[in-house]
Amino acid sequence: MVETKSEWAKKEALLAIESHVKHGEKIACVLPCHNLVVATVSNWGGYALSAALAIVAVSEGKFEPSERILDLFMGTEQEAICVLEACISAGAWDGKTGKPGKSVDSFSFEENMKVFRQIRQIVIKFWSLQNNSLNRNDF
């Protein structure tokens, strides 16, 4: 019996995985969590989580907002490329297509790097707006 809306959503997700994912009945599971990151591509979720950690660190006064702080938390674009190339060299392949190459979950290398850059731009814009708001309140 499903007791809450949250429990219902977990049950529906489990059934969908079991029904529509190859070997879903063997790999589907439900684990408790405090916060769930939902992303079309796990790499994108990782980039967003890293960016969120940078925002938290800045908001707690541990760092000043800057692209360098994003570099520390997310890595640079060049580092993201190097990680992908190292994975390919080690034998990794696209999880959807099953083919080696720079695509991730059937999204092209260019699409992946675009999302990486967009997440960085969102954080920079957020910090910029936050800084402008603080400056206006000081006067």
mmCIF file of C-alpha atoms in Angstrom:
data_model
loop_
_atom_site.group_PDB
_atom_site.id
_atom_site.type_symbol
_atom_site.label_atom_id
_atom_site.label_comp_id
_atom_site.label_asym_id
_atom_site.label_seq_id
_atom_site.Cartn_x
_atom_site.Cartn_y
_atom_site.Cartn_z
ATOM 1 C CA MET A 1 0.000 0.000 0.000
ATOM 2 C CA VAL A 2 1.277 3.455 -0.926
ATOM 3 C CA GLU A 3 0.729 5.928 1.885
ATOM 4 C CA THR A 4 1.866 9.294 0.517
ATOM 5 C CA LYS A 5 2.131 11.092 -2.784
ATOM 6 C CA SER A 6 5.910 10.694 -2.511
ATOM 7 C CA GLU A 7 5.553 6.955 -1.942
ATOM 8 C CA TRP A 8 3.203 6.738 -4.916
ATOM 9 C CA ALA A 9 5.787 8.491 -7.132
ATOM 10 C CA LYS A 10 8.492 6.044 -6.017
ATOM 11 C CA LYS A 11 6.232 3.078 -6.764
ATOM 12 C CA GLU A 12 5.360 4.475 -10.215
ATOM 13 C CA ALA A 13 9.051 5.063 -11.019
ATOM 14 C CA LEU A 14 9.913 1.534 -9.927
ATOM 15 C CA LEU A 15 7.180 0.030 -12.091
ATOM 16 C CA ALA A 16 8.224 2.133 -15.088
ATOM 17 C CA ILE A 17 11.843 0.990 -14.785
ATOM 18 C CA GLU A 18 10.816 -2.621 -14.379
ATOM 19 C CA SER A 19 8.568 -2.388 -17.446
ATOM 20 C CA HIS A 20 10.590 -0.263 -19.860
ATOM 21 C CA VAL A 21 14.287 -0.696 -19.058
ATOM 22 C CA LYS A 22 16.260 -3.699 -20.237
ATOM 23 C CA HIS A 23 16.775 -5.940 -17.166
ATOM 24 C CA GLY A 24 14.675 -3.420 -15.234
ATOM 25 C CA GLU A 25 13.253 -6.070 -12.938
ATOM 26 C CA LYS A 26 16.816 -6.847 -11.790
ATOM 27 C CA ILE A 27 18.164 -3.305 -11.488
ATOM 28 C CA ALA A 28 15.148 -1.269 -10.320
ATOM 29 C CA CYS A 29 15.224 -0.249 -6.678
ATOM 30 C CA VAL A 30 13.875 2.398 -4.341
ATOM 31 C CA LEU A 31 16.214 3.988 -1.844
ATOM 32 C CA PRO A 32 15.391 6.713 0.630
ATOM 33 C CA CYS A 33 16.999 10.103 0.101
ATOM 34 C CA HIS A 34 16.700 13.602 1.481
ATOM 35 C CA ASN A 35 17.106 15.336 -1.873
ATOM 36 C CA LEU A 36 16.738 13.941 -5.351
ATOM 37 C CA VAL A 37 18.539 15.279 -8.403
ATOM 38 C CA VAL A 38 16.626 14.483 -11.570
ATOM 39 C CA ALA A 39 18.518 14.934 -14.827
ATOM 40 C CA THR A 40 18.175 13.737 -18.392
ATOM 41 C CA VAL A 41 21.902 12.915 -18.362
ATOM 42 C CA SER A 42 23.715 12.045 -15.132
ATOM 43 C CA ASN A 43 26.693 14.196 -16.158
ATOM 44 C CA TRP A 44 24.345 17.188 -16.321
ATOM 45 C CA GLY A 45 23.015 16.413 -12.871
ATOM 46 C CA GLY A 46 26.596 16.232 -11.609
ATOM 47 C CA TYR A 47 27.435 19.581 -13.184
ATOM 48 C CA ALA A 48 24.326 21.144 -11.649
ATOM 49 C CA LEU A 49 25.035 19.642 -8.217
ATOM 50 C CA SER A 50 28.621 20.938 -8.336
ATOM 51 C CA ALA A 51 27.354 24.379 -9.344
ATOM 52 C CA ALA A 52 24.843 24.320 -6.481
ATOM 53 C CA LEU A 53 27.641 23.522 -4.045
ATOM 54 C CA ALA A 54 29.543 26.557 -5.334
ATOM 55 C CA ILE A 55 26.466 28.719 -4.747
ATOM 56 C CA VAL A 56 26.127 27.394 -1.199
ATOM 57 C CA ALA A 57 29.825 27.951 -0.436
ATOM 58 C CA VAL A 58 29.606 31.538 -1.683
ATOM 59 C CA SER A 59 26.344 32.203 0.167
ATOM 60 C CA GLU A 60 27.957 30.973 3.391
ATOM 61 C CA GLY A 61 30.788 33.475 2.883
ATOM 62 C CA LYS A 62 33.473 30.854 2.293
ATOM 63 C CA PHE A 63 34.353 32.291 -1.139
ATOM 64 C CA GLU A 64 33.714 35.372 -3.215
ATOM 65 C CA PRO A 65 31.638 34.659 -6.339
ATOM 66 C CA SER A 66 33.865 34.203 -9.388
ATOM 67 C CA GLU A 67 34.443 31.984 -12.384
ATOM 68 C CA ARG A 68 37.498 30.622 -10.554
ATOM 69 C CA ILE A 69 35.229 29.308 -7.786
ATOM 70 C CA LEU A 70 33.096 27.603 -10.434
ATOM 71 C CA ASP A 71 36.310 26.120 -11.847
ATOM 72 C CA LEU A 72 37.102 24.699 -8.404
ATOM 73 C CA PHE A 73 33.669 23.158 -7.930
ATOM 74 C CA MET A 74 32.673 22.180 -11.494
ATOM 75 C CA GLY A 75 36.039 21.974 -13.198
ATOM 76 C CA THR A 76 36.821 23.919 -16.314
ATOM 77 C CA GLU A 77 35.432 23.098 -19.728
ATOM 78 C CA GLN A 78 38.858 21.752 -20.697
ATOM 79 C CA GLU A 79 38.870 19.512 -17.615
ATOM 80 C CA ALA A 80 35.405 18.189 -18.503
ATOM 81 C CA ILE A 81 36.712 17.368 -21.977
ATOM 82 C CA CYS A 82 39.780 15.637 -20.505
ATOM 83 C CA VAL A 83 37.596 13.539 -18.185
ATOM 84 C CA LEU A 84 35.414 12.432 -21.095
ATOM 85 C CA GLU A 85 38.461 11.602 -23.225
ATOM 86 C CA ALA A 86 40.046 9.646 -20.349
ATOM 87 C CA CYS A 87 36.817 7.640 -19.945
ATOM 88 C CA ILE A 88 36.784 6.853 -23.659
ATOM 89 C CA SER A 89 40.451 5.834 -23.559
ATOM 90 C CA ALA A 90 39.660 3.510 -20.669
ATOM 91 C CA GLY A 91 36.957 1.785 -22.742
ATOM 92 C CA ALA A 92 33.779 3.660 -21.809
ATOM 93 C CA TRP A 93 31.012 3.979 -24.388
ATOM 94 C CA ASP A 94 27.778 5.899 -24.764
ATOM 95 C CA GLY A 95 25.214 4.437 -22.360
ATOM 96 C CA LYS A 96 22.348 4.729 -24.843
ATOM 97 C CA THR A 97 23.971 3.960 -28.183
ATOM 98 C CA GLY A 98 26.451 1.404 -26.851
ATOM 99 C CA LYS A 99 29.096 2.896 -29.135
ATOM 100 C CA PRO A 100 32.460 4.417 -28.236
ATOM 101 C CA GLY A 101 32.824 8.125 -28.844
ATOM 102 C CA LYS A 102 32.313 11.504 -27.260
ATOM 103 C CA SER A 103 28.521 11.327 -27.115
ATOM 104 C CA VAL A 104 26.885 10.852 -23.707
ATOM 105 C CA ASP A 105 23.496 9.145 -23.457
ATOM 106 C CA SER A 106 23.106 9.748 -27.213
ATOM 107 C CA PHE A 107 23.660 13.510 -26.855
ATOM 108 C CA SER A 108 26.541 14.846 -28.938
ATOM 109 C CA PHE A 109 29.751 16.166 -27.442
ATOM 110 C CA GLU A 110 28.688 19.669 -28.494
ATOM 111 C CA GLU A 111 25.303 19.329 -26.752
ATOM 112 C CA ASN A 112 26.995 18.160 -23.550
ATOM 113 C CA MET A 113 29.450 21.031 -23.544
ATOM 114 C CA LYS A 114 26.602 23.454 -24.252
ATOM 115 C CA VAL A 115 24.791 22.271 -21.113
ATOM 116 C CA PHE A 116 28.031 22.552 -19.112
ATOM 117 C CA ARG A 117 28.441 26.171 -20.273
ATOM 118 C CA GLN A 118 24.751 26.973 -19.675
ATOM 119 C CA ILE A 119 24.923 25.791 -16.069
ATOM 120 C CA ARG A 120 27.986 27.968 -15.502
ATOM 121 C CA GLN A 121 26.236 30.946 -17.127
ATOM 122 C CA ILE A 122 23.183 30.483 -14.905
ATOM 123 C CA VAL A 123 25.340 30.587 -11.762
ATOM 124 C CA ILE A 124 27.283 33.632 -12.962
ATOM 125 C CA LYS A 125 24.014 35.412 -13.803
ATOM 126 C CA PHE A 126 22.591 34.484 -10.396
ATOM 127 C CA TRP A 127 25.644 35.892 -8.631
ATOM 128 C CA SER A 128 25.509 39.014 -10.796
ATOM 129 C CA LEU A 129 21.839 39.630 -9.954
ATOM 130 C CA GLN A 130 22.462 38.905 -6.298
ATOM 131 C CA ASN A 131 25.396 41.334 -6.255
ATOM 132 C CA ASN A 132 23.344 44.055 -7.971
ATOM 133 C CA SER A 133 20.569 43.564 -5.441
ATOM 134 C CA LEU A 134 23.011 43.897 -2.558
ATOM 135 C CA ASN A 135 24.535 47.048 -4.052
ATOM 136 C CA ARG A 136 21.109 48.680 -4.473
ATOM 137 C CA ASN A 137 20.175 47.891 -0.870
ATOM 138 C CA ASP A 138 23.366 49.549 0.377
ATOM 139 C CA PHE A 139 22.249 52.962 -0.947
#
